[in-house]
Amino acid sequence: MNRKILLEFELKGKEFMENKTGFRVCWMLLVLGAWFVSPALAKDVVIKEPPASLSKQYPPESKESKWLDIMHKMSGHFGGVFINMGQKDWPNAEKHAQGLADVYEDASKLVPEWKDYFDVKAAKDFVSVVKTHDPAEISKASKLVGKTCGKCHDDNLVAVWTRYHWPSVENIKLEDPIDEKEVEYGKYMHVLSNAFKGVRVNFGDGKNDIALKAAKDFKKRYMELKSTCSKCHTHPGVKQFFVGEDVSKALDAMEAELATDKPNPGVIWKNVGIVGQEGCKKCHLTHRSYVIFRDVWEEEAEAKK
């Protein structure tokens, strides 16, 4: 049975759970961009893999991210209409309206599977309405165009981000500093998780010597994560985001306390919390959802073979 990923946008907060049909993520929808307005309504959106034809607009099939450039052009032209309208600069408002219509029509031809999202007539009518210099009518006409943008974004934005802007971790491998073996990223994360549990469980059970060894192994494995950051990021400072000074100090403090004759539980659990909150949790909140989405697509593709 194919698994589906559902995103349910609610105003009440966040909830993440897994069931037999997939993953339901409850979160607040943040609309990036001021050029269209989409109402925040509770609904289910299926995150399905973008059509293959879109790949022609992104590397490696294209030297540049052409589709993203087109989106930026449309956004700039749409916003340009209203910025110039506010300044009563009608020649430039009309110029941007025509620019929007031209780029909009070009975009409608690039991804055949998405042709129904576009209303080229509405875009062309918008040009005519802008020429009336009537703000009320312009606002009314803009909503017809903006509605098509919002619908496409609601259905596809997260999927496009995931597919074309988020590299697959399956291509990342690490050398386990304890076993000295090359390990796939996913398996390494399981090993790392079990190492962290080894610290917490053994200390909680009063086996301090075993907890100390587990802490030393966990620290080495955790700090090795720095090598994975450069697989996707070129700026050296990115290594400090989740494997930074706060986490490093907490690991040192935890190991030092476990090495004493009578480790202070307060010190141990405080530093366990720092590692979990500042390192593991923040990294997972940033990366894990996208990894889950890609994993589901890959499983579905494998099932079709």
CSV table of C-alpha atoms in Angstrom, one decimal:
chain,number,residue,atom,x,y,z
A,1,MET,CA,0.0,0.0,0.0
A,2,ASN,CA,1.4,3.4,-0.9
A,3,ARG,CA,2.0,5.7,2.0
A,4,LYS,CA,0.8,9.3,1.7
A,5,ILE,CA,2.1,12.3,3.5
A,6,LEU,CA,-0.5,14.7,4.7
A,7,LEU,CA,0.2,18.2,5.9
A,8,GLU,CA,-2.7,19.6,7.9
A,9,PHE,CA,-2.4,23.3,8.5
A,10,GLU,CA,-4.0,24.4,11.8
A,11,LEU,CA,-3.9,27.5,13.9
A,12,LYS,CA,-3.8,25.5,17.2
A,13,GLY,CA,-0.1,24.4,17.1
A,14,LYS,CA,1.9,21.5,16.0
A,15,GLU,CA,1.4,17.7,16.2
A,16,PHE,CA,3.4,15.1,14.5
A,17,MET,CA,2.3,11.5,14.3
A,18,GLU,CA,2.6,8.4,12.0
A,19,ASN,CA,-0.1,6.0,11.0
A,20,LYS,CA,-0.4,3.2,8.4
A,21,THR,CA,-1.1,5.5,5.5
A,22,GLY,CA,1.7,7.9,6.2
A,23,PHE,CA,2.8,10.9,8.2
A,24,ARG,CA,0.4,13.7,9.3
A,25,VAL,CA,2.2,16.9,10.2
A,26,CYS,CA,0.2,19.6,11.9
A,27,TRP,CA,1.8,23.0,11.6
A,28,MET,CA,1.3,26.6,10.9
A,29,LEU,CA,1.4,27.5,7.2
A,30,LEU,CA,3.8,30.4,6.8
A,31,VAL,CA,3.2,32.2,3.5
A,32,LEU,CA,6.5,33.5,2.1
A,33,GLY,CA,6.0,36.4,-0.3
A,34,ALA,CA,3.6,39.3,-0.2
A,35,TRP,CA,2.4,39.1,-3.8
A,36,PHE,CA,-0.6,36.9,-3.2
A,37,VAL,CA,-2.9,36.2,-0.3
A,38,SER,CA,-4.2,32.7,0.6
A,39,PRO,CA,-6.5,32.1,3.5
A,40,ALA,CA,-5.3,29.9,6.3
A,41,LEU,CA,-7.9,27.1,6.3
A,42,ALA,CA,-7.5,23.7,7.9
A,43,LYS,CA,-7.2,21.1,5.1
A,44,ASP,CA,-5.2,18.1,4.0
A,45,VAL,CA,-2.6,18.5,1.3
A,46,VAL,CA,-1.0,15.4,-0.3
A,47,ILE,CA,2.7,15.9,-0.7
A,48,LYS,CA,3.4,14.1,-4.0
A,49,GLU,CA,6.6,14.1,-6.0
A,50,PRO,CA,6.7,16.9,-8.6
A,51,PRO,CA,6.3,15.8,-12.3
A,52,ALA,CA,9.3,14.6,-14.2
A,53,SER,CA,9.0,17.5,-16.7
A,54,LEU,CA,9.8,20.0,-13.9
A,55,SER,CA,13.3,18.5,-13.7
A,56,LYS,CA,14.2,20.1,-17.0
A,57,GLN,CA,14.0,23.4,-15.2
A,58,TYR,CA,16.5,22.5,-12.4
A,59,PRO,CA,20.1,21.2,-12.2
A,60,PRO,CA,21.5,18.9,-13.4
A,61,GLU,CA,19.3,18.9,-16.5
A,62,SER,CA,19.4,22.7,-16.5
A,63,LYS,CA,22.5,24.8,-15.7
A,64,GLU,CA,20.4,27.1,-13.6
A,65,SER,CA,17.2,26.8,-11.6
A,66,LYS,CA,15.0,28.2,-14.4
A,67,TRP,CA,11.7,27.6,-12.7
A,68,LEU,CA,12.8,29.4,-9.5
A,69,ASP,CA,13.9,32.3,-11.7
A,70,ILE,CA,10.5,32.4,-13.3
A,71,MET,CA,8.8,32.5,-10.0
A,72,HIS,CA,11.0,35.4,-8.9
A,73,LYS,CA,10.2,37.3,-12.1
A,74,MET,CA,6.4,36.8,-11.6
A,75,SER,CA,6.6,37.8,-8.0
A,76,GLY,CA,8.6,41.0,-8.9
A,77,HIS,CA,6.2,42.0,-11.6
A,78,PHE,CA,3.1,41.4,-9.5
A,79,GLY,CA,4.6,43.4,-6.7
A,80,GLY,CA,5.8,46.0,-9.1
A,81,VAL,CA,2.2,46.7,-10.2
A,82,PHE,CA,1.1,47.6,-6.7
A,83,ILE,CA,4.3,49.5,-5.6
A,84,ASN,CA,4.0,51.7,-8.6
A,85,MET,CA,0.2,52.0,-8.3
A,86,GLY,CA,0.8,53.4,-4.8
A,87,GLN,CA,3.1,56.0,-6.2
A,88,LYS,CA,0.7,56.7,-9.1
A,89,ASP,CA,3.4,55.8,-11.5
A,90,TRP,CA,1.1,54.2,-14.0
A,91,PRO,CA,3.6,53.7,-16.9
A,92,ASN,CA,5.7,51.5,-14.7
A,93,ALA,CA,2.6,49.8,-13.2
A,94,GLU,CA,1.5,48.9,-16.7
A,95,LYS,CA,5.0,47.7,-17.7
A,96,HIS,CA,5.0,45.3,-14.7
A,97,ALA,CA,1.5,44.1,-15.5
A,98,GLN,CA,2.5,43.2,-19.0
A,99,GLY,CA,5.7,41.6,-17.7
A,100,LEU,CA,3.7,39.4,-15.4
A,101,ALA,CA,1.3,38.3,-18.1
A,102,ASP,CA,4.2,37.4,-20.5
A,103,VAL,CA,6.2,35.4,-17.9
A,104,TYR,CA,3.0,33.8,-16.6
A,105,GLU,CA,2.1,32.6,-20.1
A,106,ASP,CA,5.6,31.3,-20.7
A,107,ALA,CA,5.5,29.4,-17.4
A,108,SER,CA,2.1,27.8,-18.2
A,109,LYS,CA,3.8,26.0,-21.2
A,110,LEU,CA,6.8,24.5,-19.3
A,111,VAL,CA,5.2,21.9,-17.1
A,112,PRO,CA,2.3,20.2,-19.0
A,113,GLU,CA,1.1,18.3,-15.9
A,114,TRP,CA,0.5,21.7,-14.2
A,115,LYS,CA,-1.3,23.5,-17.1
A,116,ASP,CA,-4.6,23.5,-15.2
A,117,TYR,CA,-3.1,25.7,-12.4
A,118,PHE,CA,-2.8,28.6,-14.9
A,119,ASP,CA,-5.4,31.0,-16.1
A,120,VAL,CA,-3.7,32.9,-18.9
A,121,LYS,CA,-6.9,34.8,-19.7
A,122,ALA,CA,-7.0,36.2,-16.1
A,123,ALA,CA,-3.4,37.3,-16.4
A,124,LYS,CA,-4.1,39.1,-19.7
A,125,ASP,CA,-7.2,40.6,-18.4
A,126,PHE,CA,-5.2,41.9,-15.5
A,127,VAL,CA,-3.1,43.9,-17.9
A,128,SER,CA,-6.2,45.6,-19.3
A,129,VAL,CA,-7.6,46.4,-15.9
A,130,VAL,CA,-4.3,48.0,-14.8
A,131,LYS,CA,-4.6,50.3,-17.8
A,132,THR,CA,-7.8,51.7,-16.3
A,133,HIS,CA,-5.8,53.1,-13.3
A,134,ASP,CA,-8.7,52.1,-11.0
A,135,PRO,CA,-7.2,50.7,-7.8
A,136,ALA,CA,-10.4,48.9,-6.7
A,137,GLU,CA,-10.7,47.1,-10.0
A,138,ILE,CA,-7.0,46.3,-10.1
A,139,SER,CA,-7.2,44.8,-6.7
A,140,LYS,CA,-10.2,42.7,-7.7
A,141,ALA,CA,-8.6,41.5,-10.9
A,142,SER,CA,-5.3,40.7,-9.1
A,143,LYS,CA,-7.1,38.2,-6.8
A,144,LEU,CA,-8.1,36.1,-9.8
A,145,VAL,CA,-4.4,35.7,-10.8
A,146,GLY,CA,-3.2,35.4,-7.2
A,147,LYS,CA,-5.7,32.6,-6.6
A,148,THR,CA,-4.0,30.5,-9.2
A,149,CYS,CA,-0.6,31.1,-7.7
A,150,GLY,CA,-1.8,30.3,-4.3
A,151,LYS,CA,-3.4,27.0,-5.4
A,152,CYS,CA,-0.3,25.8,-7.1
A,153,HIS,CA,1.9,26.8,-4.1
A,154,ASP,CA,-0.4,25.1,-1.6
A,155,ASP,CA,-0.3,21.9,-3.6
A,156,ASN,CA,3.4,21.9,-4.7
A,157,LEU,CA,5.6,24.3,-2.9
A,158,VAL,CA,6.8,22.0,-0.2
A,159,ALA,CA,7.3,19.1,-2.7
A,160,VAL,CA,9.4,21.3,-5.0
A,161,TRP,CA,11.5,22.5,-2.1
A,162,THR,CA,12.0,18.9,-1.0
A,163,ARG,CA,12.8,17.6,-4.5
A,164,TYR,CA,15.1,20.3,-5.9
A,165,HIS,CA,16.4,22.3,-2.9
A,166,TRP,CA,17.1,19.5,-0.4
A,167,PRO,CA,19.8,16.9,-1.2
A,168,SER,CA,19.1,13.3,-0.4
A,169,VAL,CA,21.0,12.1,2.6
A,170,GLU,CA,21.2,8.6,1.0
A,171,ASN,CA,24.3,9.9,-0.8
A,172,ILE,CA,26.1,10.8,2.4
A,173,LYS,CA,28.3,8.3,4.2
A,174,LEU,CA,30.4,8.7,7.4
A,175,GLU,CA,33.2,6.8,9.0
A,176,ASP,CA,32.2,5.5,12.4
A,177,PRO,CA,35.0,6.7,14.7
A,178,ILE,CA,34.4,3.8,17.0
A,179,ASP,CA,34.1,0.9,14.6
A,180,GLU,CA,36.2,2.6,11.9
A,181,LYS,CA,33.8,1.5,9.2
A,182,GLU,CA,32.0,3.5,6.5
A,183,VAL,CA,28.3,3.7,7.3
A,184,GLU,CA,25.3,5.1,5.4
A,185,TYR,CA,23.9,8.3,7.0
A,186,GLY,CA,20.5,6.7,8.0
A,187,LYS,CA,22.2,3.8,9.7
A,188,TYR,CA,24.7,6.1,11.4
A,189,MET,CA,21.8,8.1,12.9
A,190,HIS,CA,20.4,5.0,14.4
A,191,VAL,CA,23.8,4.1,15.9
A,192,LEU,CA,24.1,7.6,17.3
A,193,SER,CA,20.7,7.5,18.8
A,194,ASN,CA,21.4,4.2,20.5
A,195,ALA,CA,24.7,5.6,21.8
A,196,PHE,CA,22.9,8.5,23.4
A,197,LYS,CA,20.3,6.1,24.9
A,198,GLY,CA,23.2,4.1,26.3
A,199,VAL,CA,24.3,7.1,28.3
A,200,ARG,CA,20.9,7.9,29.7
A,201,VAL,CA,19.7,4.3,30.4
A,202,ASN,CA,22.9,3.1,32.0
A,203,PHE,CA,23.3,6.2,34.2
A,204,GLY,CA,19.6,5.9,35.2
A,205,ASP,CA,20.2,2.3,36.2
A,206,GLY,CA,23.2,3.2,38.3
A,207,LYS,CA,25.8,1.6,35.9
A,208,ASN,CA,28.1,4.7,35.9
A,209,ASP,CA,31.2,3.0,34.4
A,210,ILE,CA,29.2,1.7,31.4
A,211,ALA,CA,27.5,5.1,31.1
A,212,LEU,CA,30.9,6.8,31.0
A,213,LYS,CA,32.1,4.6,28.2
A,214,ALA,CA,28.8,5.2,26.3
A,215,ALA,CA,29.3,9.0,26.8
A,216,LYS,CA,32.8,8.9,25.4
A,217,ASP,CA,31.6,6.9,22.3
A,218,PHE,CA,28.6,9.1,21.8
A,219,LYS,CA,30.8,12.2,22.0
A,220,LYS,CA,33.1,10.9,19.3
A,221,ARG,CA,30.2,9.9,17.0
A,222,TYR,CA,28.3,13.1,17.6
A,223,MET,CA,31.3,15.3,16.8
A,224,GLU,CA,31.9,13.3,13.6
A,225,LEU,CA,28.6,14.8,12.3
A,226,LYS,CA,30.6,18.0,11.5
A,227,SER,CA,31.9,16.1,8.4
A,228,THR,CA,28.4,15.7,7.0
A,229,CYS,CA,27.6,19.4,7.0
A,230,SER,CA,30.1,20.2,4.3
A,231,LYS,CA,28.5,17.6,2.0
A,232,CYS,CA,25.7,20.1,1.3
A,233,HIS,CA,27.0,23.4,2.8
A,234,THR,CA,30.0,25.3,1.6
A,235,HIS,CA,30.3,27.9,4.4
A,236,PRO,CA,32.5,26.5,7.2
A,237,GLY,CA,30.4,28.2,9.9
A,238,VAL,CA,27.4,26.0,9.2
A,239,LYS,CA,29.2,23.2,11.2
A,240,GLN,CA,28.5,25.2,14.4
A,241,PHE,CA,24.7,25.2,13.9
A,242,PHE,CA,24.0,21.9,15.6
A,243,VAL,CA,27.5,20.7,16.6
A,244,GLY,CA,28.6,24.0,18.1
A,245,GLU,CA,30.2,25.2,21.2
A,246,ASP,CA,27.2,24.8,23.5
A,247,VAL,CA,26.8,21.1,22.6
A,248,SER,CA,30.6,20.5,22.7
A,249,LYS,CA,30.8,22.0,26.3
A,250,ALA,CA,27.8,19.9,27.4
A,251,LEU,CA,29.4,16.7,26.1
A,252,ASP,CA,32.6,17.5,27.9
A,253,ALA,CA,30.8,18.4,31.1
A,254,MET,CA,28.7,15.2,31.0
A,255,GLU,CA,31.8,13.0,30.5
A,256,ALA,CA,33.7,14.8,33.3
A,257,GLU,CA,30.8,14.4,35.7
A,258,LEU,CA,30.4,10.7,34.9
A,259,ALA,CA,34.2,10.2,35.6
A,260,THR,CA,33.7,11.3,39.2
A,261,ASP,CA,33.1,8.9,42.1
A,262,LYS,CA,29.6,10.1,42.7
A,263,PRO,CA,28.2,11.8,39.6
A,264,ASN,CA,25.7,14.5,40.3
A,265,PRO,CA,22.4,13.6,38.6
A,266,GLY,CA,21.4,17.2,38.2
A,267,VAL,CA,24.6,18.0,36.2
A,268,ILE,CA,24.2,14.9,34.0
A,269,TRP,CA,20.6,15.5,33.1
A,270,LYS,CA,21.1,19.2,32.5
A,271,ASN,CA,23.8,18.4,29.9
A,272,VAL,CA,21.8,15.6,28.4
A,273,GLY,CA,19.1,18.2,27.9
A,274,ILE,CA,21.4,20.6,26.3
A,275,VAL,CA,22.6,18.1,23.8
A,276,GLY,CA,19.1,16.9,23.0
A,277,GLN,CA,17.6,20.3,22.7
A,278,GLU,CA,20.4,22.4,21.1
A,279,GLY,CA,21.8,19.6,18.9
A,280,CYS,CA,19.5,16.7,18.1
A,281,LYS,CA,16.1,18.4,18.2
A,282,LYS,CA,17.1,21.6,16.3
A,283,CYS,CA,18.8,19.5,13.5
A,284,HIS,CA,15.7,17.2,13.3
A,285,LEU,CA,13.3,20.1,13.1
A,286,THR,CA,15.3,21.6,10.3
A,287,HIS,CA,16.1,18.5,8.2
A,288,ARG,CA,14.0,15.4,9.1
A,289,SER,CA,10.6,16.3,7.5
A,290,TYR,CA,12.2,16.6,4.1
A,291,VAL,CA,14.1,13.4,4.6
A,292,ILE,CA,10.9,11.6,5.4
A,293,PHE,CA,9.1,13.0,2.3
A,294,ARG,CA,12.0,11.8,0.0
A,295,ASP,CA,12.1,8.4,1.7
A,296,VAL,CA,8.4,7.9,0.9
A,297,TRP,CA,8.8,8.9,-2.7
A,298,GLU,CA,11.8,6.5,-3.0
A,299,GLU,CA,9.8,3.7,-1.5
A,300,GLU,CA,6.9,4.3,-3.8
A,301,ALA,CA,9.2,4.3,-6.8
A,302,GLU,CA,10.9,1.1,-5.7
A,303,ALA,CA,7.5,-0.5,-5.2
A,304,LYS,CA,6.5,0.3,-8.8
A,305,LYS,CA,9.6,-1.6,-10.2
